[in-house]
Coordinates of C-alpha atoms in Angstrom, one line a residue:
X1 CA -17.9 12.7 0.4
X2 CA -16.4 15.4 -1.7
X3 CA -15.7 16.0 -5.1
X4 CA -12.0 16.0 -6.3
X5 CA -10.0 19.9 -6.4
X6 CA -7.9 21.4 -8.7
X7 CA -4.9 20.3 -6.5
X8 CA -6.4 16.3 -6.2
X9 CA -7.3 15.9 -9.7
X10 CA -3.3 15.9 -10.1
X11 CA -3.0 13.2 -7.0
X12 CA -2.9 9.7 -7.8
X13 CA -5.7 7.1 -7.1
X14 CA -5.7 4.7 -4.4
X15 CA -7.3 1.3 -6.1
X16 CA -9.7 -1.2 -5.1
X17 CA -8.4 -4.7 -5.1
X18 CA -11.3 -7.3 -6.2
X19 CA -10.2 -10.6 -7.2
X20 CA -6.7 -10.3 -7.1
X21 CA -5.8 -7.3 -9.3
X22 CA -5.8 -3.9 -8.6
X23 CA -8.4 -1.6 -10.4
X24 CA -9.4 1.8 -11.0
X25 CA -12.9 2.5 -9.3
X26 CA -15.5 3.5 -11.8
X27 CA -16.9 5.8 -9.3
X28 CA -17.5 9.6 -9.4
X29 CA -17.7 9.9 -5.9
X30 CA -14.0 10.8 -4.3
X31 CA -12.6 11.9 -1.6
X32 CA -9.1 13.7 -0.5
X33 CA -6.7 11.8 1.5
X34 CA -5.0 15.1 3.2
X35 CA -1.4 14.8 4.8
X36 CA -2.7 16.8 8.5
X37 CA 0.5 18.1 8.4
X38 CA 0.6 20.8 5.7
X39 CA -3.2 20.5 4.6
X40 CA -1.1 18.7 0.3
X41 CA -3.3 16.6 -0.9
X42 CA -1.9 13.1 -1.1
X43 CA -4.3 11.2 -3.1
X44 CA -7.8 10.4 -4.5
X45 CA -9.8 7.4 -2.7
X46 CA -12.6 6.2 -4.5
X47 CA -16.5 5.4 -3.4
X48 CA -17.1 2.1 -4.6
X49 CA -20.2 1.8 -6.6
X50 CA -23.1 -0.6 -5.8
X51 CA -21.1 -3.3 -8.2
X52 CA -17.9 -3.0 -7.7
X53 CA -18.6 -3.9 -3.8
X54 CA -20.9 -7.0 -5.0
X55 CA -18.1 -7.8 -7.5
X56 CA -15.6 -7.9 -4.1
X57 CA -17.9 -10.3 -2.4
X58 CA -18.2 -12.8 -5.4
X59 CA -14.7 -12.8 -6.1
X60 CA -14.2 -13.6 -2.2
X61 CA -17.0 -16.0 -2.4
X62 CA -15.6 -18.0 -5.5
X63 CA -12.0 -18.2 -3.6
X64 CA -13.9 -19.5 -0.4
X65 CA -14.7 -22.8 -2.2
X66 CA -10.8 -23.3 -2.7
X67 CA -9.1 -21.8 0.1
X68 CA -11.3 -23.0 3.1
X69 CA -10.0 -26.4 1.9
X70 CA -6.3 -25.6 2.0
X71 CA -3.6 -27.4 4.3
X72 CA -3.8 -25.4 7.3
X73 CA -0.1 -25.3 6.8
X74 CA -0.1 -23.9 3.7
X75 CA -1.9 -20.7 5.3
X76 CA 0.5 -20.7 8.3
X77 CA 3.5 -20.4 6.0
X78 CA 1.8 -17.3 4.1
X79 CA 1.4 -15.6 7.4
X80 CA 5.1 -16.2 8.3
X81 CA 6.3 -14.5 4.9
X82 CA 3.8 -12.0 5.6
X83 CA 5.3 -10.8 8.9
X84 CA 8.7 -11.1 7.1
X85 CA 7.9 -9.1 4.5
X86 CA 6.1 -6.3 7.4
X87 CA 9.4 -6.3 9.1
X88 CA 11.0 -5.9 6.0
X89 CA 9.5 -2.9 4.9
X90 CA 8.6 -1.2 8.2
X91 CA 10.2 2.2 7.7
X92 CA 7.9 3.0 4.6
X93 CA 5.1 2.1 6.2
X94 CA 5.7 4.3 9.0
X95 CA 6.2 6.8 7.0
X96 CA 3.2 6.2 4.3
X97 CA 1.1 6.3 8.0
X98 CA 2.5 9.3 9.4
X99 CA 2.0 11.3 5.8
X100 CA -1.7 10.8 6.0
X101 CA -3.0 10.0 9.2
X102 CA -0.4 12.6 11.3
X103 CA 1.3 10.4 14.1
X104 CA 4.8 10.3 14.8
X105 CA 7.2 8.0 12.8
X106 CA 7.9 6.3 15.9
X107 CA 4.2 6.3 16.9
X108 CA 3.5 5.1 13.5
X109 CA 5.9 2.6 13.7
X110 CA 4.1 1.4 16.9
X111 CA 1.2 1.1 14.9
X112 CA 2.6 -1.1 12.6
X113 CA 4.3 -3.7 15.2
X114 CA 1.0 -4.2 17.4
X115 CA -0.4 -5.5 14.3
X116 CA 2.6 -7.4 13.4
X117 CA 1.9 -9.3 16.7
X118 CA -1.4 -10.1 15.2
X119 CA -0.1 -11.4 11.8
X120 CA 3.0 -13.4 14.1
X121 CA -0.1 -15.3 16.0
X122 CA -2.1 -16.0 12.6
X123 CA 1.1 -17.7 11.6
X124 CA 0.6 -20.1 14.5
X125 CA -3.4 -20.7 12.9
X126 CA -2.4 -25.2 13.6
X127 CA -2.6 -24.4 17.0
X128 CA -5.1 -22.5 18.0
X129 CA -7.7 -24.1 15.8
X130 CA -7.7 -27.4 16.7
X131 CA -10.8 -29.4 17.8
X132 CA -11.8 -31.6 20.4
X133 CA -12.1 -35.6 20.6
X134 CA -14.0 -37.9 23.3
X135 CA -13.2 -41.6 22.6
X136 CA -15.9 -43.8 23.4
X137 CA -18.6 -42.1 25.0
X138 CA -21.1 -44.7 24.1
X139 CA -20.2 -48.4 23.3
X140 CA -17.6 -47.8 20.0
X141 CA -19.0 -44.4 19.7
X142 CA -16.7 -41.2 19.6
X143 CA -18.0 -37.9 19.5
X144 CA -15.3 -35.0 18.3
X145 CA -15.7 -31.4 16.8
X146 CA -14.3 -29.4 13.9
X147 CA -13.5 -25.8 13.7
X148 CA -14.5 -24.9 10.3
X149 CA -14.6 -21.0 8.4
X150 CA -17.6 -19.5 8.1
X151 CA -17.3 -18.3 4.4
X152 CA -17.2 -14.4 2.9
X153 CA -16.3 -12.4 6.2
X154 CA -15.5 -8.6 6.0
X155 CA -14.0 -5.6 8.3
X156 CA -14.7 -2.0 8.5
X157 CA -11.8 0.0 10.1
X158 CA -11.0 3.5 11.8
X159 CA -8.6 6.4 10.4
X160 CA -6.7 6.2 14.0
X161 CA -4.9 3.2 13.5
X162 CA -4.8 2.3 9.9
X163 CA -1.9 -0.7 9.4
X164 CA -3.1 -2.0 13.4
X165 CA -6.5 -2.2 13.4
X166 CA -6.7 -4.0 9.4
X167 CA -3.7 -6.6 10.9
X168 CA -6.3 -7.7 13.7
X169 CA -8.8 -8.1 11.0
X170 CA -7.5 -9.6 7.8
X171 CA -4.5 -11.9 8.9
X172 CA -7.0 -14.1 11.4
X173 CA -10.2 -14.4 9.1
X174 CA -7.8 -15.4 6.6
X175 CA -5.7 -18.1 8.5
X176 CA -8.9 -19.7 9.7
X177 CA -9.9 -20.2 6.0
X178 CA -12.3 -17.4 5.6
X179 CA -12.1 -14.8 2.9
X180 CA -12.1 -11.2 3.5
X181 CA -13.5 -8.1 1.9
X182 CA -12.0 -5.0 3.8
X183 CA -13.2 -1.3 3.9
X184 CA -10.3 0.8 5.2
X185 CA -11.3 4.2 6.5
X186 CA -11.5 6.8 3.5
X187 CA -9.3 9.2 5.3
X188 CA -6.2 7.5 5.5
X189 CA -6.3 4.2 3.1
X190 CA -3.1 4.3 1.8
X191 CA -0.8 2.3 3.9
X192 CA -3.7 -0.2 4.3
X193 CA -3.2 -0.8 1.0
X194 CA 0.8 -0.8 1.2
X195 CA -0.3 -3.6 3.7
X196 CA -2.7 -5.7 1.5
X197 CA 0.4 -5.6 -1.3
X198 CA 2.5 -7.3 1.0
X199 CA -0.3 -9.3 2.0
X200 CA -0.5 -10.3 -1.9
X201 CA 3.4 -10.7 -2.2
X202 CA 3.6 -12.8 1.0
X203 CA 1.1 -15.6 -1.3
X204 CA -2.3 -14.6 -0.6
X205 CA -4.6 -16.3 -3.4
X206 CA -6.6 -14.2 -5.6
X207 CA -9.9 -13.2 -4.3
X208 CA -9.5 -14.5 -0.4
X209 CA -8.1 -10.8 0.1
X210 CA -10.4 -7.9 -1.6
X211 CA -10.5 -3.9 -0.7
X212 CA -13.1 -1.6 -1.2
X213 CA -13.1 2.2 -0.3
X214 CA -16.5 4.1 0.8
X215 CA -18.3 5.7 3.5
X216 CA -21.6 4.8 4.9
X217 CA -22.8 3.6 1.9
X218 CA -20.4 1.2 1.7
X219 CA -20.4 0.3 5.3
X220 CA -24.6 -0.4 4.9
X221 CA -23.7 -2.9 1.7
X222 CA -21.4 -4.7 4.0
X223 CA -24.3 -5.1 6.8
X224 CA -26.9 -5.9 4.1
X225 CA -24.6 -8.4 1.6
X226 CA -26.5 -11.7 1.6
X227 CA -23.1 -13.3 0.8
X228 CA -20.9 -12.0 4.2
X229 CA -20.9 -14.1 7.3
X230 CA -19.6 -12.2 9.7
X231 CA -18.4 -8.6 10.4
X232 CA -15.6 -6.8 12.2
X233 CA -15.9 -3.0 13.1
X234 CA -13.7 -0.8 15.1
X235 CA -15.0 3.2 15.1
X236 CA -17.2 5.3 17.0
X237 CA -20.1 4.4 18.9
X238 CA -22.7 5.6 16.8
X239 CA -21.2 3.9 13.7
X240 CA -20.7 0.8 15.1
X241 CA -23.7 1.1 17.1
X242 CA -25.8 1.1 13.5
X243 CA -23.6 -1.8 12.2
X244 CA -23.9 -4.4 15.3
X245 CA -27.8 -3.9 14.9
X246 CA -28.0 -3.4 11.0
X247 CA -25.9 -6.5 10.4
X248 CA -27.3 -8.9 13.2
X249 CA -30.9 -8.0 11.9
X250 CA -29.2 -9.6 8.6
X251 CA -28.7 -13.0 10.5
X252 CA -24.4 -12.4 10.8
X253 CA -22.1 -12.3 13.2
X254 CA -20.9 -9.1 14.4
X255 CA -18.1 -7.6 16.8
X256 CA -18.2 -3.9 17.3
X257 CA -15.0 -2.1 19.1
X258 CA -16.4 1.6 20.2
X259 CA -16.1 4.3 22.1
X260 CA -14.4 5.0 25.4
X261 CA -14.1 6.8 28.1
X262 CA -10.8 5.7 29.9
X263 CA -10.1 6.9 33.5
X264 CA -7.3 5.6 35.4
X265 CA -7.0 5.9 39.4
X266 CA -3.9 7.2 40.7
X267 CA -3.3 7.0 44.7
X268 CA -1.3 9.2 46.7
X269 CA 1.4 6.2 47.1
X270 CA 1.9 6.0 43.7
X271 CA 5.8 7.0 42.5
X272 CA 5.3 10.2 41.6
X273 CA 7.6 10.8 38.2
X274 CA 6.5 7.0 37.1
X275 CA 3.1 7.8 36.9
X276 CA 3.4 11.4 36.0
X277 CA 4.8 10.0 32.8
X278 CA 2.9 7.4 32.3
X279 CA -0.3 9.7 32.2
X280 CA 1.4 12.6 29.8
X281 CA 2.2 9.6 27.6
X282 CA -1.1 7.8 27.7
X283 CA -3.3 10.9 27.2
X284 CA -1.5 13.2 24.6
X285 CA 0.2 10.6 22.4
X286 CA -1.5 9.9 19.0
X287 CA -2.8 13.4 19.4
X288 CA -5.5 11.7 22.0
X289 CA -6.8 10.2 18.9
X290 CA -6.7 6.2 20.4
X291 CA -9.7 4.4 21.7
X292 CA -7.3 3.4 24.6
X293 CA -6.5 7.2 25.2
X294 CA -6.3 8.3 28.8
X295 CA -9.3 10.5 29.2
X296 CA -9.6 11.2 32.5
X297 CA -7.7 10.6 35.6
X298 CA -9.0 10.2 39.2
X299 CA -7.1 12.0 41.4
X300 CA -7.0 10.3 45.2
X301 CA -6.6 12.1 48.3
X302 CA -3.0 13.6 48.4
X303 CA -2.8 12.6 44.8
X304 CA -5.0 15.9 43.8
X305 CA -2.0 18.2 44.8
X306 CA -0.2 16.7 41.8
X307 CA -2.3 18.8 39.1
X308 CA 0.7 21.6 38.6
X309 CA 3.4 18.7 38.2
X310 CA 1.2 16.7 35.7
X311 CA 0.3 20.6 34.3
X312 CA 4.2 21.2 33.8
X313 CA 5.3 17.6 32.5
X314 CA 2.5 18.2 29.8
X315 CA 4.2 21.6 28.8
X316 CA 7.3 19.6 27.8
X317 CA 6.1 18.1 25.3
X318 CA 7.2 19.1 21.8
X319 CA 3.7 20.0 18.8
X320 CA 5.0 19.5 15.2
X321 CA 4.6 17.2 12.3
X322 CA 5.1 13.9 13.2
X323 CA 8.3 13.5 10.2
X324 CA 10.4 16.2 12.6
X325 CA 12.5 14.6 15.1
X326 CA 11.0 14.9 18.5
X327 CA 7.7 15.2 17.6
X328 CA 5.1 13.9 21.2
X329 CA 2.2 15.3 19.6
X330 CA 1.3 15.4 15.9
X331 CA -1.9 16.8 14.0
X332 CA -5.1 15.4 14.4
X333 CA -6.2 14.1 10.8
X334 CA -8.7 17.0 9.7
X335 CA -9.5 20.8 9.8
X336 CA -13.0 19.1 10.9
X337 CA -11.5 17.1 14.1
X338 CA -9.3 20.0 14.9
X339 CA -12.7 22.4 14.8
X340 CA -14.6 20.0 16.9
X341 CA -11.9 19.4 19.9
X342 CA -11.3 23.3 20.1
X343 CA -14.7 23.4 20.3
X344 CA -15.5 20.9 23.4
X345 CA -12.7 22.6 25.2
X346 CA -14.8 26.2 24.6
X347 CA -17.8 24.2 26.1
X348 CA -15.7 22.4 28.9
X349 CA -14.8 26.0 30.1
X350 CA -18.6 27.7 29.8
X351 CA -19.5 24.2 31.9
X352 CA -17.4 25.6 34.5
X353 CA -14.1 23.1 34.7
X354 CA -10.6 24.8 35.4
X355 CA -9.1 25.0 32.3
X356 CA -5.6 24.6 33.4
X357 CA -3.4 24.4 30.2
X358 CA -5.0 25.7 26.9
X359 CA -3.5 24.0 24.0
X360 CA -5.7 26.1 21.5
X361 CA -4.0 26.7 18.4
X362 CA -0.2 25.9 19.1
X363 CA 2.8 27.8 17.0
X364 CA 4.2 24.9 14.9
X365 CA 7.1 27.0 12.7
X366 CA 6.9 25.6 8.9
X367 CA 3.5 24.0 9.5
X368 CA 1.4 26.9 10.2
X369 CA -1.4 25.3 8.3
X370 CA -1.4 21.8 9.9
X371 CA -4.2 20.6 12.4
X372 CA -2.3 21.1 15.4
X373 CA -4.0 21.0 18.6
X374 CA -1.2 21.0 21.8
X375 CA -2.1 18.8 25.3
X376 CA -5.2 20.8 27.3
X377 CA -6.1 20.1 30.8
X378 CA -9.0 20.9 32.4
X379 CA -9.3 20.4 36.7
X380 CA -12.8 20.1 38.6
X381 CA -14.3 18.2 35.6
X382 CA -17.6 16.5 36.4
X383 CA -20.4 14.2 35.2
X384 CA -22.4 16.3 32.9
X385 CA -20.2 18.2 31.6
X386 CA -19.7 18.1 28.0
X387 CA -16.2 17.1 28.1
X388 CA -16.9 14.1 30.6
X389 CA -20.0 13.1 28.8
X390 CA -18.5 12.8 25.1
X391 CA -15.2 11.2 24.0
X392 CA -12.7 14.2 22.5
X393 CA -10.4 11.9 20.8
X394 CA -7.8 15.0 20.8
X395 CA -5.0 15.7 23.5
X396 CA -7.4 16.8 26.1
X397 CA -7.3 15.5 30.0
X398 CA -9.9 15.4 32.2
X399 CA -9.0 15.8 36.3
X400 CA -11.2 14.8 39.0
X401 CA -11.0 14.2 42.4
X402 CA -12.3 11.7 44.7
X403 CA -11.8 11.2 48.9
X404 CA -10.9 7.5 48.5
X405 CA -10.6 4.3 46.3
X406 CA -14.2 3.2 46.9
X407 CA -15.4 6.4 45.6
X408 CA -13.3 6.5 42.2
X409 CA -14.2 2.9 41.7
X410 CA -18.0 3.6 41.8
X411 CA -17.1 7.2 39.8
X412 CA -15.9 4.3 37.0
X413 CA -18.0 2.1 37.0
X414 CA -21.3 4.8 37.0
X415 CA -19.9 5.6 33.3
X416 CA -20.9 3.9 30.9
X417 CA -18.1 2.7 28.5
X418 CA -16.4 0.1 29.8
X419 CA -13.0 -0.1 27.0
X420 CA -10.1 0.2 29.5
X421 CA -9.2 1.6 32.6
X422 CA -5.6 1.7 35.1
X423 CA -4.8 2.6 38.6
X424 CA -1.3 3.7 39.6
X425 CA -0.3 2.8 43.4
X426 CA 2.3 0.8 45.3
X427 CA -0.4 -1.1 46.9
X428 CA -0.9 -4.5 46.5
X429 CA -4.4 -5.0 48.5
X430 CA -5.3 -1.8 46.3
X431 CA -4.5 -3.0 43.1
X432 CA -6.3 -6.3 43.6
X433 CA -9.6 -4.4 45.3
X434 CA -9.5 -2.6 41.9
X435 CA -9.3 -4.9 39.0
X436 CA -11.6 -6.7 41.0
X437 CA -14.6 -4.2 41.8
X438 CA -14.2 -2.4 38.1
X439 CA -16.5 -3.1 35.6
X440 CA -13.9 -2.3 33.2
X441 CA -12.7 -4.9 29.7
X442 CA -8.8 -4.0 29.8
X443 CA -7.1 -3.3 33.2
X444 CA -3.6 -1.8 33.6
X445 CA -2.0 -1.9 37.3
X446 CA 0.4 0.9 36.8
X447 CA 0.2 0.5 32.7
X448 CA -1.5 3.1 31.3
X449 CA -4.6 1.8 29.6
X450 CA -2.6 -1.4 28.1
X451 CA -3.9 -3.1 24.6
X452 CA -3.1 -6.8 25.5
X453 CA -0.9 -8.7 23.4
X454 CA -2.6 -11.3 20.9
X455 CA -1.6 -14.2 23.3
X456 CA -5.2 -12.4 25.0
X457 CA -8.3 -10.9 23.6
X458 CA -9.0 -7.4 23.3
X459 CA -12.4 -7.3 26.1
X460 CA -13.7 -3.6 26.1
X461 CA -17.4 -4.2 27.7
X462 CA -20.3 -2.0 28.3
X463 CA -20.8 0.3 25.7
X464 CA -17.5 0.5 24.2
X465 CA -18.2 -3.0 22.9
X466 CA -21.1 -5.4 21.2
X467 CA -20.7 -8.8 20.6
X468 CA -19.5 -11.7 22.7
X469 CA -16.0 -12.5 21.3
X470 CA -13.1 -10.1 20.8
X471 CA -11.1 -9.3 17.8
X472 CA -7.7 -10.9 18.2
X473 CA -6.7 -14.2 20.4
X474 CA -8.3 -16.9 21.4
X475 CA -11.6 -15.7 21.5
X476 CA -11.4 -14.7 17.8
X477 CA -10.7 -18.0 16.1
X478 CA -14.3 -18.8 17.8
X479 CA -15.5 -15.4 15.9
X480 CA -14.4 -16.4 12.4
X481 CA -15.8 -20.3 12.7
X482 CA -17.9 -22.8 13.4
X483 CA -18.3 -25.4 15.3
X484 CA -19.4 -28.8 13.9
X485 CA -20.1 -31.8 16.0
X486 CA -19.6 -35.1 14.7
X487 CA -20.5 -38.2 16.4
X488 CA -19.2 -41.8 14.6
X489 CA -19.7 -45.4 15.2
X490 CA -17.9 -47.7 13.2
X491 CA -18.9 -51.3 12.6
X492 CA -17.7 -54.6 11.8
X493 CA -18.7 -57.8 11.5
X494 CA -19.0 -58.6 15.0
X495 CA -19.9 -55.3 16.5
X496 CA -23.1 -55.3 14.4
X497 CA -26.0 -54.9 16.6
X498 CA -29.1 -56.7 15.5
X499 CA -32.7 -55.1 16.5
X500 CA -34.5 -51.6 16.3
X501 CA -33.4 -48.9 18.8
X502 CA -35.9 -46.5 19.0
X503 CA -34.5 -44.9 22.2
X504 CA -32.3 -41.8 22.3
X505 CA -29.4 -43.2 23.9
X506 CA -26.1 -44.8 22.3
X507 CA -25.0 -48.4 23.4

């Protein structure tokens, strides 16, 4: 938290949305949302106090008793002027996204549609939450179950992918007939909350959609809210770490996306440019700053004499503000991140790995004060060494070698995140042996790292994820309800059974 400077006292105020409206935060705790770029402050974001957070939970609890008993049409229809409305407006978001958080417009764009996806498969709510019906399973009996919303349900979200990452969230809770209070991250809230407008526009009732802005304050009154059901977190390990066990101690449901480590397997058969592109692309884009990043790539046999190649394919790629045409690598969002990648690449060279391309503190003409960190790779990197062992999240790839397939699969699966991993060959026996033997959520066969589409669940495992079901698909119309079990007999006049039955069975 920081207090506001002379240049953000002039910056206008992102809101909190409780019940509907949009309202200044009685707080005097604020924080600068800085464009990476050119260091302007772009606004002031608000840390809600103690009752403005429990005023966001009653006014989401009040709405429940309404909303949860809407025509699951009704939602389905809001969600399909939502994703008009998205669609609509896309180029302002992009660029509201790339001001504060530092991707490229068509990166941020990117960021945008996945979640679009997200809001599209909401819209298709009839479907996927239907129940389940067994006709007669005793004499005139019929057992059958309903999928009904839990109640209040919230989300805390990550500054890397602000419009994606609240579209997982929001949209699904919603269409199952919860409400929602969500906490976007402090350092980039404002097109989250060009999002929730729409959201609003598109026919969202009052109070089934509220917003409040903090930091771990306000993440620990989320865990400890008698009134919230269940919780959705995507962030860093140690955050969500504290959340998954904070909030289950509290008797609610909890799914926690975290860290990663991402390694991908490339074999000596692999096509060459294909996969040399792929790997640029899947490590430096975003500034590294994805939880599907490529971290570090396992280089096979032959495949190790590839380093200068890969070396030279990162050097084309052009450092600037993500607003200038061109742009592969933007700013990472703060001075602070910018500081602490710099400073793992220091300690990756005193650990001894072969600092092949330095992308210390780039030349970027007309943004000489931006957070600009270009792509870094670093050769003979081990186990133990400090950029193996922690997650960068900057444009910083780790090479390492291994003899055969059975020994990168076992140099995998000995780490221990589990988000997403890829291997790169032309061999079919191969590819199967390896998304077989890794112990790995998301597998790519020569897709970098791939986020599946919302048809699927998201299914980091390990440590890069707590909780059983994942945060979009199938699996998270199970998260945001439960399951009730009705069994019905119905009588009449000659069915009606004459006698005490004090046995458990139905006949």
């Amino acid at each position: 938290m920081n207090a506001p400077t002379s240049s953000a006292v002039l910056a206008p105020t992102v809101k909190l949305l409780i019940g509907g409206k949009f309202v200044e935060s009685k707080t005097t705790q604020w924080r600068d949302v800085v464009n990476p770029a050119t260091q302007e402050v772009l606004a002031r974001v608000p840390f809600a106090t103690p009752e403005e957070i429990d005023a966001a939970v009653a006014s989401a609890q009040e709405a429940f008793k309404t909303w949860k008993k809407t025509a699951i049409g009704a939602r389905a229809r809001i969600f399909l002027k939502y994703q008009q409305l998205i669609r609509e407006n896309m180029a302002e978001l992009a660029a509201i996204l790339t001001a504060e958080q530092g991707k490229t417009l068509p990166d941020a764009e990117g960021d945008v549609f996945r979640g679009l996806e997200v809001v599209e498969h909401a819209a298709s709510i009839g479907n996927l939450q239907l129940g389940e019906l067994a006709n007669n399973v005793a004499g005139g009996v019929d057992t059958y179950t309903l999928m009904q919303p839990l109640g209040v349900c919230a989300g805390i979200t990550p500054f890397n992918f602000p419009a994606m990452i609240p579209l997982w969230m929001f949209p699904m809770a919603i269409a199952t007939g919860n409400t929602f209070v969500l906490k976007p991250s402090e350092q980039d809230p404002m097109v989250t909350m060009r999002l929730v407008e729409l959201a609003l526009e598109a026919g969202i009732p009052p109070g089934v959609l509220n917003v409040i802005h903090g930091g771990e304050a306000a993440v620990n009154a989320i865990c400890d809210h008698k009134d919230i059901k269940a919780i959705s977190f995507v962030g860093s390990t140690k955050v969500g770490t504290h959340v998954y066990n904070r909030a289950s101690l509290n008797g609610k449901r909890v799914q926690c996306m975290m860290g990663a480590k991402n390694h991908a397997i490339v074999m000596p058969d692999a096509n060459k440019e294909q996969t040399l592109n792929a790997l640029a692309g899947a490590a430096f884009g975003a500034a590294g700053q994805r939880c599907m990043a490529l971290s570090v790539v396992v280089l096979v046999g032959e495949a190790q004499k590839w380093v200068p190649e890969l070396v030279a394919k990162a050097k084309t790629l052009k450092v600037s503000a993500g607003v200038e045409k061109g742009t592969d690598v933007g700013p990472v969002v703060s001075c602070a991140a910018k500081d602490r990648v710099q400073s793992l690449i220091e300690r990756g060279i005193a650990d001894g790995a072969t600092l092949e391309l330095d992308g210390r503190n780039p030349e970027v003409a007309g943004y000489e004060k931006g957070n600009f960190v270009g792509p870094t790779v670093f050769s003979g990197v081990k186990p133990g060494m400090s950029i193996y062992d922690q997650e960068i999240f900057g444009p910083v790839l780790c090479l390492s070698a291994a003899a055969d397939i059975d020994e990168a699969i076992e140099f995998i699966n000995s780490n221990p995140n589990g988000n997403g991993t890829a291997i790169f060959t032309q061999s079919g026996a191969a590819a199967r042996k390896f998304q077989e033997e890794i112990d790995v959520g998301q597998v790519g066969i020569n897709v970098p790292i791939p986020v599946p589409v919302p048809l699927f669940s998201f299914s980091g495992s390990r440590a890069s994820k707590l909780g059983d079901l994942g945060p979009y698909g199938k699996q998270v119309v199970l998260f945001y309800t439960q399951t009730k079990t009705v069994t019905a007999r119905w009588f009449d006049d000659s069915t009606i059974s004459h006698g005490v039955n004090t046995t458990i069975s139905l006949k």
